[in-house]
Amino acid sequence: MSKERPTIADVATRAGVSKGAVSFALNGRPGLARTTVDRILAAADELGWRPSNRARSLSVSKAFALGLVITRDPGVLSSDPFFPAFIGGVESVLAPRGQALVLQVVAPGEGEEAGYRRLAQDGRVDGVFLSDLRHNDPRIDLLTSLGLPAVTLNRPEVPSPFPAVCLDDRPGTIAVVQHLLELGHRRIAHVAGPQDFVHATARTEAFVSALAEAGLQPAAIETSDFTAVGGIESTKRLLALPDRPTAIVYANDRMAIAGMGAAQQAGLRIPDDLSVAGFDDSELAEFVHPGLTTVRADPHAFGEAAARTLNQLIDGDGSAVPDVELQPARLIIRRSTAHLEDS
């Protein structure tokens, strides 16, 4: 005969608290001391207690799941520097609450809209994360019409009823340009991300404005797609210019690392002949040779904050949930950038 499944009452007895306190702790609600929450979670773990999401969803009309729709090629998603860490941050909040993350990887356009409609259908999720904001993003109106609660990753340009979790890319990008200027570089190029993404445009605008402050214009700007192949192709075009740049700032680490490889294959030494900087401070940035100067964001913290904010919206009483401002991205200097006199 199988052992009976432990109940909330069992957890309460083990932790020495009321069943109400256990419910608060297991559902992530405020009002309990951190030590009490830790004791309840430890008791639940010791007993092997797991929530019955089917029973919970029937009792409170919730799915106990949050949704994320990503418009990426599934073949390259695993090497993306942002989403795996972001999802890890989300899961660190969802797991203790017994929630699931429903992930859909779709093609842009109609496939993306269908993805959100599938999540909204029959209440499959309680809310969604809206990533990769676009200019005049139509998904805000779509989610509003579907009645699906959402948190946007940064602020959209169009009016939005949803709270935003914001990480300002601009200070990090400006700091990269200032760092290269201090090293004596004046012909500085940029490999940008897709300009229909608000965050890619923000990085490009910050790059241009930082040069303008110094009375300079970009040596060139290549618009790419955040992929390694895109980084290689853009780098080759920049290096073929009659007056090639002495430094290149890439909109993400994947393109920067691929660009370093393309430059080295062309016979250039980094940083002696070409300084290179990226964005993300992904895991490989520190371990490539030479180590990549880059801008450190924290996608794991981004995911944690987004999950907490979305749950606050879902669990709330209908009152407005405030936006969250994360620590701005910051410059990390390594050996892929050097003084121009070293060339």
Tab-separated table of C-alpha atoms in Angstrom:
chain	number	residue	atom	x	y	z
A	1	MET	CA	0.000	0.000	0.000
A	2	SER	CA	1.456	3.385	-0.990
A	3	LYS	CA	2.229	5.997	1.589
A	4	GLU	CA	-0.395	8.753	1.905
A	5	ARG	CA	0.477	12.043	0.263
A	6	PRO	CA	1.486	14.681	2.870
A	7	THR	CA	-0.952	17.551	3.344
A	8	ILE	CA	-0.689	21.212	4.270
A	9	ALA	CA	-1.755	20.195	7.784
A	10	ASP	CA	1.256	17.875	7.975
A	11	VAL	CA	3.554	20.703	6.892
A	12	ALA	CA	1.984	23.020	9.482
A	13	THR	CA	2.529	20.471	12.247
A	14	ARG	CA	6.145	19.867	11.228
A	15	ALA	CA	6.894	23.631	11.073
A	16	GLY	CA	4.912	24.497	14.210
A	17	VAL	CA	2.671	27.047	12.478
A	18	SER	CA	-0.935	27.366	11.345
A	19	LYS	CA	-2.260	26.022	8.044
A	20	GLY	CA	-2.914	29.621	7.016
A	21	ALA	CA	0.752	30.476	7.480
A	22	VAL	CA	1.717	27.475	5.358
A	23	SER	CA	-0.634	28.643	2.601
A	24	PHE	CA	0.875	32.138	2.693
A	25	ALA	CA	4.434	30.807	2.522
A	26	LEU	CA	3.828	28.256	-0.230
A	27	ASN	CA	2.010	30.816	-2.390
A	28	GLY	CA	4.634	33.516	-1.936
A	29	ARG	CA	2.315	35.981	-0.193
A	30	PRO	CA	3.725	38.743	2.030
A	31	GLY	CA	3.163	38.990	5.778
A	32	LEU	CA	5.437	36.300	7.232
A	33	ALA	CA	8.931	36.680	8.640
A	34	ARG	CA	11.690	35.336	6.413
A	35	THR	CA	12.721	32.835	9.112
A	36	THR	CA	9.148	31.517	9.292
A	37	VAL	CA	8.939	31.145	5.525
A	38	ASP	CA	12.274	29.287	5.477
A	39	ARG	CA	11.082	26.942	8.239
A	40	ILE	CA	7.847	26.173	6.369
A	41	LEU	CA	9.647	25.546	3.084
A	42	ALA	CA	12.144	23.289	4.835
A	43	ALA	CA	9.300	21.313	6.457
A	44	ALA	CA	7.550	20.926	3.100
A	45	ASP	CA	10.768	19.694	1.536
A	46	GLU	CA	11.442	17.223	4.359
A	47	LEU	CA	7.955	15.754	4.015
A	48	GLY	CA	8.138	15.643	0.231
A	49	TRP	CA	5.028	17.832	-0.020
A	50	ARG	CA	4.114	18.942	-3.527
A	51	PRO	CA	1.129	21.085	-4.498
A	52	SER	CA	-1.730	19.558	-6.435
A	53	ASN	CA	-2.067	22.142	-9.167
A	54	ARG	CA	-5.200	20.462	-10.483
A	55	ALA	CA	-6.941	20.887	-7.134
A	56	ARG	CA	-5.605	24.418	-6.707
A	57	SER	CA	-6.717	25.465	-10.186
A	58	LEU	CA	-10.209	24.061	-9.658
A	59	SER	CA	-10.581	25.845	-6.319
A	60	VAL	CA	-9.362	29.284	-7.370
A	61	SER	CA	-9.807	29.226	-11.177
A	62	LYS	CA	-6.099	29.591	-11.852
A	63	ALA	CA	-3.748	27.699	-14.124
A	64	PHE	CA	-0.717	28.148	-11.831
A	65	ALA	CA	1.358	28.680	-14.953
A	66	LEU	CA	2.941	31.697	-16.635
A	67	GLY	CA	3.684	31.982	-20.332
A	68	LEU	CA	6.629	33.141	-22.436
A	69	VAL	CA	6.525	33.360	-26.227
A	70	ILE	CA	9.934	33.695	-27.874
A	71	THR	CA	10.413	34.536	-31.535
A	72	ARG	CA	13.697	32.779	-32.203
A	73	ASP	CA	15.054	29.948	-34.304
A	74	PRO	CA	14.875	26.927	-31.936
A	75	GLY	CA	18.226	25.747	-33.297
A	76	VAL	CA	20.076	28.767	-31.913
A	77	LEU	CA	18.029	29.468	-28.793
A	78	SER	CA	20.260	27.378	-26.513
A	79	SER	CA	23.251	29.595	-27.301
A	80	ASP	CA	21.336	32.817	-26.772
A	81	PRO	CA	23.044	34.803	-23.992
A	82	PHE	CA	19.803	36.222	-22.556
A	83	PHE	CA	16.884	33.808	-22.506
A	84	PRO	CA	18.376	30.751	-20.707
A	85	ALA	CA	19.510	32.950	-17.803
A	86	PHE	CA	16.227	34.889	-17.826
A	87	ILE	CA	14.242	31.648	-17.684
A	88	GLY	CA	16.439	30.481	-14.800
A	89	GLY	CA	15.500	33.618	-12.883
A	90	VAL	CA	11.815	33.080	-13.606
A	91	GLU	CA	11.957	29.456	-12.480
A	92	SER	CA	13.655	30.415	-9.207
A	93	VAL	CA	10.468	32.310	-8.324
A	94	LEU	CA	7.937	29.905	-9.822
A	95	ALA	CA	9.285	26.632	-8.422
A	96	PRO	CA	8.689	27.401	-4.705
A	97	ARG	CA	5.137	28.459	-5.574
A	98	GLY	CA	4.370	25.268	-7.480
A	99	GLN	CA	3.949	27.187	-10.729
A	100	ALA	CA	5.031	26.144	-14.208
A	101	LEU	CA	6.482	28.115	-17.094
A	102	VAL	CA	4.827	27.428	-20.445
A	103	LEU	CA	7.325	28.237	-23.193
A	104	GLN	CA	6.484	28.601	-26.877
A	105	VAL	CA	9.142	29.261	-29.524
A	106	VAL	CA	7.468	30.594	-32.663
A	107	ALA	CA	8.138	32.433	-35.901
A	108	PRO	CA	7.468	36.193	-36.010
A	109	GLY	CA	4.190	37.504	-37.355
A	110	GLU	CA	1.067	35.372	-37.414
A	111	GLY	CA	2.769	32.485	-35.626
A	112	GLU	CA	3.580	34.735	-32.697
A	113	GLU	CA	0.022	36.035	-32.395
A	114	ALA	CA	-1.277	32.479	-32.539
A	115	GLY	CA	1.121	31.578	-29.728
A	116	TYR	CA	-0.408	34.162	-27.398
A	117	ARG	CA	-3.913	33.113	-28.400
A	118	ARG	CA	-3.085	29.479	-27.580
A	119	LEU	CA	-1.850	30.492	-24.128
A	120	ALA	CA	-4.996	32.520	-23.457
A	121	GLN	CA	-7.312	29.768	-24.725
A	122	ASP	CA	-9.090	27.914	-21.928
A	123	GLY	CA	-6.994	29.713	-19.300
A	124	ARG	CA	-3.790	27.753	-19.945
A	125	VAL	CA	-1.725	30.462	-18.219
A	126	ASP	CA	-2.493	33.169	-15.691
A	127	GLY	CA	-0.267	35.758	-17.376
A	128	VAL	CA	2.642	36.221	-19.765
A	129	PHE	CA	6.026	37.895	-20.068
A	130	LEU	CA	6.266	40.207	-23.069
A	131	SER	CA	9.860	40.282	-24.341
A	132	ASP	CA	11.649	41.827	-27.336
A	133	LEU	CA	9.422	44.908	-27.428
A	134	ARG	CA	8.993	46.369	-30.918
A	135	HIS	CA	8.290	49.859	-32.132
A	136	ASN	CA	4.505	50.426	-32.131
A	137	ASP	CA	4.220	46.946	-30.651
A	138	PRO	CA	0.828	45.444	-31.620
A	139	ARG	CA	1.031	42.793	-28.901
A	140	ILE	CA	-0.022	45.270	-26.205
A	141	ASP	CA	-3.468	45.640	-27.790
A	142	LEU	CA	-3.581	41.899	-28.505
A	143	LEU	CA	-2.991	40.917	-24.879
A	144	THR	CA	-5.438	43.569	-23.679
A	145	SER	CA	-8.117	42.193	-26.002
A	146	LEU	CA	-7.389	38.652	-24.796
A	147	GLY	CA	-7.716	39.761	-21.153
A	148	LEU	CA	-4.308	38.248	-20.436
A	149	PRO	CA	-2.267	39.877	-17.631
A	150	ALA	CA	1.281	40.695	-18.672
A	151	VAL	CA	4.576	42.201	-17.621
A	152	THR	CA	6.628	43.947	-20.294
A	153	LEU	CA	10.407	43.637	-20.300
A	154	ASN	CA	11.178	47.366	-20.475
A	155	ARG	CA	8.619	50.036	-21.347
A	156	PRO	CA	6.828	49.907	-24.676
A	157	GLU	CA	6.484	53.011	-26.824
A	158	VAL	CA	2.716	52.613	-27.073
A	159	PRO	CA	0.319	53.131	-24.138
A	160	SER	CA	0.281	50.030	-21.972
A	161	PRO	CA	-1.889	48.940	-19.031
A	162	PHE	CA	0.803	46.501	-17.878
A	163	PRO	CA	3.634	46.976	-15.371
A	164	ALA	CA	7.150	47.057	-16.811
A	165	VAL	CA	10.403	45.633	-15.475
A	166	CYS	CA	13.151	47.845	-16.847
A	167	LEU	CA	16.876	47.453	-17.367
A	168	ASP	CA	18.508	50.522	-18.914
A	169	ASP	CA	21.035	49.448	-21.568
A	170	ARG	CA	22.169	52.957	-22.414
A	171	PRO	CA	24.638	53.696	-19.578
A	172	GLY	CA	26.591	50.539	-20.410
A	173	THR	CA	26.737	51.324	-24.124
A	174	ILE	CA	27.817	54.910	-23.450
A	175	ALA	CA	30.501	53.651	-21.066
A	176	VAL	CA	31.897	51.338	-23.787
A	177	VAL	CA	32.238	54.223	-26.227
A	178	GLN	CA	33.833	56.469	-23.605
A	179	HIS	CA	36.275	53.676	-22.737
A	180	LEU	CA	37.337	53.349	-26.383
A	181	LEU	CA	37.656	57.119	-26.753
A	182	GLU	CA	39.928	57.212	-23.702
A	183	LEU	CA	42.067	54.566	-25.401
A	184	GLY	CA	42.525	56.904	-28.353
A	185	HIS	CA	40.090	55.339	-30.832
A	186	ARG	CA	38.272	57.664	-33.219
A	187	ARG	CA	37.109	55.280	-35.963
A	188	ILE	CA	34.607	53.251	-33.991
A	189	ALA	CA	31.964	51.108	-35.698
A	190	HIS	CA	28.839	49.435	-34.373
A	191	VAL	CA	27.209	46.097	-35.201
A	192	ALA	CA	23.617	46.632	-34.134
A	193	GLY	CA	20.740	44.295	-33.453
A	194	PRO	CA	17.434	44.278	-35.387
A	195	GLN	CA	16.160	47.846	-35.361
A	196	ASP	CA	12.525	46.825	-34.982
A	197	PHE	CA	13.439	45.858	-31.381
A	198	VAL	CA	13.213	48.778	-28.963
A	199	HIS	CA	16.235	47.634	-26.937
A	200	ALA	CA	18.393	47.260	-30.062
A	201	THR	CA	17.479	50.764	-31.176
A	202	ALA	CA	18.243	52.107	-27.697
A	203	ARG	CA	21.759	50.636	-27.823
A	204	THR	CA	22.361	52.089	-31.284
A	205	GLU	CA	21.107	55.521	-30.251
A	206	ALA	CA	23.291	55.460	-27.142
A	207	PHE	CA	26.307	54.546	-29.284
A	208	VAL	CA	25.671	57.424	-31.700
A	209	SER	CA	24.979	59.967	-28.960
A	210	ALA	CA	28.139	59.034	-27.032
A	211	LEU	CA	30.233	59.652	-30.149
A	212	ALA	CA	28.385	62.897	-30.860
A	213	GLU	CA	29.285	64.138	-27.380
A	214	ALA	CA	32.930	63.770	-28.463
A	215	GLY	CA	32.274	65.532	-31.765
A	216	LEU	CA	32.518	62.301	-33.769
A	217	GLN	CA	30.352	60.212	-36.062
A	218	PRO	CA	30.298	56.404	-36.275
A	219	ALA	CA	32.876	54.917	-38.609
A	220	ALA	CA	30.010	52.712	-39.801
A	221	ILE	CA	26.891	50.995	-38.476
A	222	GLU	CA	25.965	47.484	-39.573
A	223	THR	CA	22.487	46.214	-38.716
A	224	SER	CA	22.530	42.505	-37.917
A	225	ASP	CA	20.371	39.909	-36.167
A	226	PHE	CA	22.112	39.012	-32.868
A	227	THR	CA	23.404	35.715	-34.358
A	228	ALA	CA	26.991	34.520	-34.736
A	229	VAL	CA	26.634	34.313	-38.515
A	230	GLY	CA	25.319	37.855	-38.583
A	231	GLY	CA	28.284	39.006	-36.501
A	232	ILE	CA	30.754	37.372	-38.879
A	233	GLU	CA	29.170	38.826	-42.008
A	234	SER	CA	28.951	42.323	-40.521
A	235	THR	CA	32.567	42.171	-39.352
A	236	LYS	CA	33.804	41.156	-42.793
A	237	ARG	CA	32.026	44.134	-44.361
A	238	LEU	CA	33.502	46.529	-41.794
A	239	LEU	CA	37.017	45.200	-42.266
A	240	ALA	CA	36.658	45.609	-46.046
A	241	LEU	CA	36.067	49.376	-45.738
A	242	PRO	CA	38.805	51.566	-47.281
A	243	ASP	CA	39.364	53.194	-43.902
A	244	ARG	CA	38.504	50.317	-41.597
A	245	PRO	CA	37.518	50.938	-37.976
A	246	THR	CA	40.060	50.543	-35.182
A	247	ALA	CA	37.331	49.426	-32.778
A	248	ILE	CA	33.946	47.700	-33.104
A	249	VAL	CA	31.134	47.735	-30.542
A	250	TYR	CA	28.707	44.827	-30.948
A	251	ALA	CA	25.133	44.775	-29.637
A	252	ASN	CA	25.632	41.373	-28.018
A	253	ASP	CA	28.442	39.014	-27.026
A	254	ARG	CA	27.544	36.312	-29.527
A	255	MET	CA	28.137	38.649	-32.464
A	256	ALA	CA	31.258	40.080	-30.790
A	257	ILE	CA	32.882	36.686	-30.202
A	258	ALA	CA	32.069	35.582	-33.747
A	259	GLY	CA	33.411	38.905	-35.028
A	260	MET	CA	36.659	38.389	-33.132
A	261	GLY	CA	37.058	35.053	-34.870
A	262	ALA	CA	36.423	36.626	-38.273
A	263	ALA	CA	38.972	39.372	-37.602
A	264	GLN	CA	41.591	36.891	-36.434
A	265	GLN	CA	40.979	34.731	-39.487
A	266	ALA	CA	41.593	37.848	-41.599
A	267	GLY	CA	45.016	38.181	-39.965
A	268	LEU	CA	44.223	40.897	-37.420
A	269	ARG	CA	45.404	40.700	-33.824
A	270	ILE	CA	42.972	41.559	-31.049
A	271	PRO	CA	43.364	44.040	-29.451
A	272	ASP	CA	46.621	45.165	-31.133
A	273	ASP	CA	45.026	45.730	-34.552
A	274	LEU	CA	41.358	45.902	-33.592
A	275	SER	CA	39.584	46.513	-30.277
A	276	VAL	CA	36.311	44.643	-29.759
A	277	ALA	CA	33.505	45.090	-27.213
A	278	GLY	CA	30.245	43.227	-26.723
A	279	PHE	CA	27.077	43.391	-24.633
A	280	ASP	CA	25.616	40.886	-22.108
A	281	ASP	CA	28.697	39.566	-20.290
A	282	SER	CA	27.627	36.053	-21.208
A	283	GLU	CA	29.433	33.054	-19.736
A	284	LEU	CA	31.939	32.718	-22.590
A	285	ALA	CA	32.939	36.392	-22.566
A	286	GLU	CA	35.463	35.892	-19.779
A	287	PHE	CA	36.981	32.725	-21.256
A	288	VAL	CA	37.529	33.554	-24.927
A	289	HIS	CA	41.011	34.738	-25.886
A	290	PRO	CA	41.444	37.547	-25.306
A	291	GLY	CA	38.748	38.065	-22.674
A	292	LEU	CA	35.908	40.167	-24.071
A	293	THR	CA	35.310	43.714	-22.874
A	294	THR	CA	31.550	43.885	-22.584
A	295	VAL	CA	28.540	45.321	-20.775
A	296	ARG	CA	27.146	43.323	-17.888
A	297	ALA	CA	23.413	42.970	-17.620
A	298	ASP	CA	21.843	40.463	-15.232
A	299	PRO	CA	19.189	38.436	-17.065
A	300	HIS	CA	18.742	36.096	-14.081
A	301	ALA	CA	17.780	39.047	-11.848
A	302	PHE	CA	15.638	40.323	-14.731
A	303	GLY	CA	13.729	37.027	-14.727
A	304	GLU	CA	13.302	37.021	-10.955
A	305	ALA	CA	11.938	40.578	-10.924
A	306	ALA	CA	9.634	39.902	-13.875
A	307	ALA	CA	8.197	36.760	-12.247
A	308	ARG	CA	7.624	38.503	-8.914
A	309	THR	CA	5.949	41.440	-10.651
A	310	LEU	CA	3.691	39.250	-12.777
A	311	ASN	CA	2.628	37.239	-9.739
A	312	GLN	CA	1.954	40.466	-7.855
A	313	LEU	CA	-0.307	41.532	-10.718
A	314	ILE	CA	-2.104	38.178	-10.835
A	315	ASP	CA	-2.502	37.861	-7.051
A	316	GLY	CA	-3.489	41.497	-6.529
A	317	ASP	CA	-6.789	43.174	-5.883
A	318	GLY	CA	-6.911	45.029	-9.197
A	319	SER	CA	-4.871	48.028	-8.068
A	320	ALA	CA	-1.962	49.198	-10.195
A	321	VAL	CA	1.335	47.345	-9.859
A	322	PRO	CA	4.325	49.718	-10.074
A	323	ASP	CA	7.096	49.446	-12.628
A	324	VAL	CA	10.414	48.010	-11.449
A	325	GLU	CA	13.759	49.647	-12.238
A	326	LEU	CA	16.725	47.265	-12.197
A	327	GLN	CA	20.361	48.260	-11.822
A	328	PRO	CA	21.583	49.680	-15.164
A	329	ALA	CA	23.954	47.638	-17.305
A	330	ARG	CA	27.625	48.409	-16.592
A	331	LEU	CA	30.981	48.153	-18.340
A	332	ILE	CA	33.288	45.180	-17.734
A	333	ILE	CA	36.804	45.804	-19.092
A	334	ARG	CA	38.881	42.850	-20.265
A	335	ARG	CA	41.727	42.411	-22.749
A	336	SER	CA	39.891	42.676	-26.068
A	337	THR	CA	40.288	46.469	-25.962
A	338	ALA	CA	43.607	48.331	-25.888
A	339	HIS	CA	45.131	51.756	-26.439
A	340	LEU	CA	45.353	52.735	-30.073
A	341	GLU	CA	49.107	53.352	-29.718
A	342	ASP	CA	49.524	49.602	-29.228
A	343	SER	CA	48.484	48.984	-32.833
